[in-house]
CSV table of C-alpha atoms in Angstrom, one decimal:
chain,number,residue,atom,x,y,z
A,81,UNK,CA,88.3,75.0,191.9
A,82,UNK,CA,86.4,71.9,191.7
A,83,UNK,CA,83.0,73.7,191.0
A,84,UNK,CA,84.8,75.4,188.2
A,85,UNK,CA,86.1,72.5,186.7
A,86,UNK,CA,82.8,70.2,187.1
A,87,UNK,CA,80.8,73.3,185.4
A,88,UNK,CA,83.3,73.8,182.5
A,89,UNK,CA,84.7,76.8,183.4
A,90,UNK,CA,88.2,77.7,182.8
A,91,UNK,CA,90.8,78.2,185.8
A,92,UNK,CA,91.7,81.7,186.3
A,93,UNK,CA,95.6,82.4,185.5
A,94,UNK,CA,95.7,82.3,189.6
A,95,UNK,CA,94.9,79.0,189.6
A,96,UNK,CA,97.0,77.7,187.3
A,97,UNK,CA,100.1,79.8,188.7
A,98,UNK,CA,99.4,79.1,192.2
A,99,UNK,CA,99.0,75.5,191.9
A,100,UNK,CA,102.2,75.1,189.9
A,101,UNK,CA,104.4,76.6,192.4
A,102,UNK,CA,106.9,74.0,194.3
A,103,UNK,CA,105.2,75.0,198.0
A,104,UNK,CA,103.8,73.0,201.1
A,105,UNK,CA,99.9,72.0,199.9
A,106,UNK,CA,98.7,73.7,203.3
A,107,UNK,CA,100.7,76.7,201.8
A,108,UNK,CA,98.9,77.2,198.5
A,109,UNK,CA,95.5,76.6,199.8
A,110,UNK,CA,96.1,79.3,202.2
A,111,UNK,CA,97.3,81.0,199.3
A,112,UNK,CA,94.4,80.6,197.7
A,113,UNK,CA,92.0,81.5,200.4
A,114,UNK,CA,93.8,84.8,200.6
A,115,UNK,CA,93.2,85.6,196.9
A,116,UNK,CA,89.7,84.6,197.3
A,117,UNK,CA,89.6,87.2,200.2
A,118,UNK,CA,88.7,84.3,202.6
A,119,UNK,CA,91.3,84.1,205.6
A,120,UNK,CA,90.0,84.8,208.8
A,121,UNK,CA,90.9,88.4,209.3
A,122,UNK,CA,88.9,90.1,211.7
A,123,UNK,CA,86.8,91.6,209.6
A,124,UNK,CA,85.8,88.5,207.6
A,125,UNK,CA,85.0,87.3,211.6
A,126,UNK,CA,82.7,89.7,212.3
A,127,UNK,CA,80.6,89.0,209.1
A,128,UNK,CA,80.5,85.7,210.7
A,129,UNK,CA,79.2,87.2,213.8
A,130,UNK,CA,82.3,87.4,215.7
A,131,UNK,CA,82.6,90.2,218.3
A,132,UNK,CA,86.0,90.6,219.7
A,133,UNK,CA,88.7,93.2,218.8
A,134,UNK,CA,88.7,94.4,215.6
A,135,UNK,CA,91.9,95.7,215.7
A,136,UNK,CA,95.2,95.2,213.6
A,137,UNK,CA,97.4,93.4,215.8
A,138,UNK,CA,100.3,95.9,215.2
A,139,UNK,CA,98.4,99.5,215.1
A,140,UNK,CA,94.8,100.6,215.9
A,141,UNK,CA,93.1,100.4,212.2
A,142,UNK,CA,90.8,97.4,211.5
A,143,UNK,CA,92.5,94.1,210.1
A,144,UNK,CA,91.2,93.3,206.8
A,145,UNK,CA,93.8,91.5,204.5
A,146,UNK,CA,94.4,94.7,202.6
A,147,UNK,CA,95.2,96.4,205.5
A,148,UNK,CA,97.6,93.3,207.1
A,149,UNK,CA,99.4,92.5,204.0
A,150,UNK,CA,100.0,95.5,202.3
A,151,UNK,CA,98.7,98.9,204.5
A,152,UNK,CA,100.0,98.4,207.7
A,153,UNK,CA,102.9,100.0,209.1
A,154,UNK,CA,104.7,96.8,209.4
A,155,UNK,CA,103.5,95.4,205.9
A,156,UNK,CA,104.9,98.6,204.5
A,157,UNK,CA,108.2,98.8,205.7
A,158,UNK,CA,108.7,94.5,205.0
A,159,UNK,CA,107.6,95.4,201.2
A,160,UNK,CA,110.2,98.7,201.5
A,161,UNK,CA,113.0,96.3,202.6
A,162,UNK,CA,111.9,94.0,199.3
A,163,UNK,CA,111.8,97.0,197.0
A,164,UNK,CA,115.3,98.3,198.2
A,165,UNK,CA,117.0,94.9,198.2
A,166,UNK,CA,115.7,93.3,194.6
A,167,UNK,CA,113.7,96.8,193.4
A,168,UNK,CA,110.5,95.1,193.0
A,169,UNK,CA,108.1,97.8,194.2
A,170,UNK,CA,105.0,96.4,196.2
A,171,UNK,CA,101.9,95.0,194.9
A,172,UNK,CA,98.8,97.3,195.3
A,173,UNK,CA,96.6,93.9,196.5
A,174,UNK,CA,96.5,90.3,196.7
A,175,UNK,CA,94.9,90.0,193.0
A,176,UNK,CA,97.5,92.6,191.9
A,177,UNK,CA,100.6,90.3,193.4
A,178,UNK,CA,99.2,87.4,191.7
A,179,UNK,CA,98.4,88.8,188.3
A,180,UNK,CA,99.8,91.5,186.7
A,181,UNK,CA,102.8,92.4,189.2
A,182,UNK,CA,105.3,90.4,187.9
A,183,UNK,CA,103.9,90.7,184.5
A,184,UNK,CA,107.0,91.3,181.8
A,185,UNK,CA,109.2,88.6,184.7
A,186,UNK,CA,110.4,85.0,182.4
A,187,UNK,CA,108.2,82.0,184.6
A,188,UNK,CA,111.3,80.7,186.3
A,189,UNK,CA,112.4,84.1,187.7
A,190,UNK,CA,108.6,85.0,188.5
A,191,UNK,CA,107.9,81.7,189.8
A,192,UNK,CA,110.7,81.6,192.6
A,193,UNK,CA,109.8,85.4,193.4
A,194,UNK,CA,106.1,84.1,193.8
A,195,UNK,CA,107.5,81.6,196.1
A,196,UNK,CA,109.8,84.5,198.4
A,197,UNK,CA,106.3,86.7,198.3
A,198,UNK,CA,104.4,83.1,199.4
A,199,UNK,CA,106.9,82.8,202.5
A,200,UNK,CA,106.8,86.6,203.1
A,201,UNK,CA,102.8,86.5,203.4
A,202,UNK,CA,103.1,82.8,205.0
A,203,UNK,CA,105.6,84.1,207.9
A,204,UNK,CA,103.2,87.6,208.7
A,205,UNK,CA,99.8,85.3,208.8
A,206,UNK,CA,102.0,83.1,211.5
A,207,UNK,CA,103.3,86.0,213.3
A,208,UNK,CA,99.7,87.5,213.3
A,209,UNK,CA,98.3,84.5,214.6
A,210,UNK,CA,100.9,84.0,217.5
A,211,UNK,CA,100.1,87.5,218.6
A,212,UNK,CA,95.8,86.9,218.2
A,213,UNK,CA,95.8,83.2,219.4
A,214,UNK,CA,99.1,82.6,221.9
A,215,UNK,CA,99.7,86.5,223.1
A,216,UNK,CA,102.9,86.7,222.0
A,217,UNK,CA,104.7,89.8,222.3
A,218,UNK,CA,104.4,91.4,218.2
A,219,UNK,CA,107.3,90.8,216.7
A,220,UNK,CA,109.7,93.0,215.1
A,221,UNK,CA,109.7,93.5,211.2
A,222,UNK,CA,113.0,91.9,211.6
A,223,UNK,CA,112.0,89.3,213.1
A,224,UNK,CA,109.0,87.9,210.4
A,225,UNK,CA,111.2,88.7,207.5
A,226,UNK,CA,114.1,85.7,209.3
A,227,UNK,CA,110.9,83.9,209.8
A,228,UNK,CA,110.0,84.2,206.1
A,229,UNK,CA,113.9,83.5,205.1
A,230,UNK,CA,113.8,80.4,207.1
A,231,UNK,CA,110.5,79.1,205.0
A,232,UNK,CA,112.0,80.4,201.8
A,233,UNK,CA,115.1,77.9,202.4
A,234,UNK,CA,113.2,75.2,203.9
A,235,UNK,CA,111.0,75.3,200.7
A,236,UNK,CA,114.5,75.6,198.4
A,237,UNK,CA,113.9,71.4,199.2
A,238,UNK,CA,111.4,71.0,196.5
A,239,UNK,CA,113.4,73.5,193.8
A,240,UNK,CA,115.6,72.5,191.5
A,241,UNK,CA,118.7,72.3,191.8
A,242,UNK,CA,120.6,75.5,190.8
A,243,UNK,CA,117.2,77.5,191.7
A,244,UNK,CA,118.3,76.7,195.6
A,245,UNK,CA,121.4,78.4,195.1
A,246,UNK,CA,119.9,81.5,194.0
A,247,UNK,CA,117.2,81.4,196.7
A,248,UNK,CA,119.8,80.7,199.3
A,249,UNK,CA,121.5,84.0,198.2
A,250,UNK,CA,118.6,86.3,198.0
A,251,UNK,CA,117.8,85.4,201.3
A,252,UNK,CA,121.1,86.0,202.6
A,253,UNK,CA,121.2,89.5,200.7
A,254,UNK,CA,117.5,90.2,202.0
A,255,UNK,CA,118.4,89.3,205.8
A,256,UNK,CA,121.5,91.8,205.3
A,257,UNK,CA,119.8,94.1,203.9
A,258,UNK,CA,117.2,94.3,206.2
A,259,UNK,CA,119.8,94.1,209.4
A,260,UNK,CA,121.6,97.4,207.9
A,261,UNK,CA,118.2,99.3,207.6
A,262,UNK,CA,116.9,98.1,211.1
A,263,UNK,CA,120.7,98.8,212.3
A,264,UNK,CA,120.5,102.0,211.0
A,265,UNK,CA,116.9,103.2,211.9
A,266,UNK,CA,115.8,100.5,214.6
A,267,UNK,CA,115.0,102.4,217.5
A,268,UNK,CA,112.2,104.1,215.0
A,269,UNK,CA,110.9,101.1,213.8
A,270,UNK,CA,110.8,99.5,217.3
A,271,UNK,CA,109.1,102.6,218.9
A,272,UNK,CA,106.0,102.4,216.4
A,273,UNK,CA,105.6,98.6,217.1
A,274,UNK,CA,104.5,99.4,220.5
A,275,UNK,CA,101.0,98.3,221.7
């Protein structure tokens, strides 16, 4: 960003949006490197000559950040549980979730859905990286969408006033949601997050 600034060059829309949302700084810089296509999945590893598993953490296809945020079984059914509680339907890619996806959305509503979709990506990188780095046990869809509720509140702090009511609702209507689902079709869901 820097670069671009000292060159004269304008800051892409990303820019601007990302850096105006109300989130933790380590937050939008990782943010950031995952629009840039940056983060250290595996497969940006191994172009750095890394040569371990290549492997998605949750299923046998390589990790790339398509594949962790948006293809993978347990990407999938997170963004299924978002489309069926708020009916936004999933972002094809990272430049597609922040740029035209919530195209047609007023700032203040797109702007506090940016921040859910910030805590959602947030909480599967973490959950990722306890499984890669600390061999924990992978964790349930469940389990990272709490996680993600949990930073969507925390980060309610630095919102304005009546935005934290609305975010402490969602997330209560998400984490319901997404109990009645898992209630109802758990033992499948469980069953295909086995290593």
């Amino acid at each position: 960003m820097y670069r671009e600034i000292i060159n004269g060059g304008s800051l892409q829309l990303i820019n601007k949006s990302l850096w105006k949302l109300k989130l933790p700084l380590k937050v939008k810089v990782f943010l950031w490197f995952l629009h840039r296509g940056v983060i250290l999945t595996k497969d940006n590893l191994v172009r750095r000559n890394w040569h371990g598993n290549e492997k998605c953490c949750y299923c046998s296809n390589n990790e790339t950040i398509q594949h962790l945020f948006f293809e993978c079984h347990m990407a999938r059914l997170i963004w299924r549980i978002i489309h069926t509680t708020f009916g936004l339907k999933k972002p094809n890619n990272v430049i597609h979730m922040f740029g035209t996806w919530l195209q047609g959305i007023r700032w203040k509503e797109n702007s506090l859905i940016l921040t859910g979709v910030s805590a959602i990506c947030w909480a599967m990188w973490l959950s990722r990286n306890d499984i890669v780095f600390d061999k924990v046990n992978p964790q349930s869809c469940l389990q990272i969408l709490f996680r993600a509720t949990y930073w969507i509140r925390f980060w309610a702090l630095l919102q304005k006033e009546e935005d934290k009511i609305t975010i402490s609702e969602n997330c209560r209507v998400l984490e319901s949601i997404a109990m009645e689902i898992f209630a109802r079709n758990g033992w499948r869901f469980s069953n295909r997050l086995r290593l």
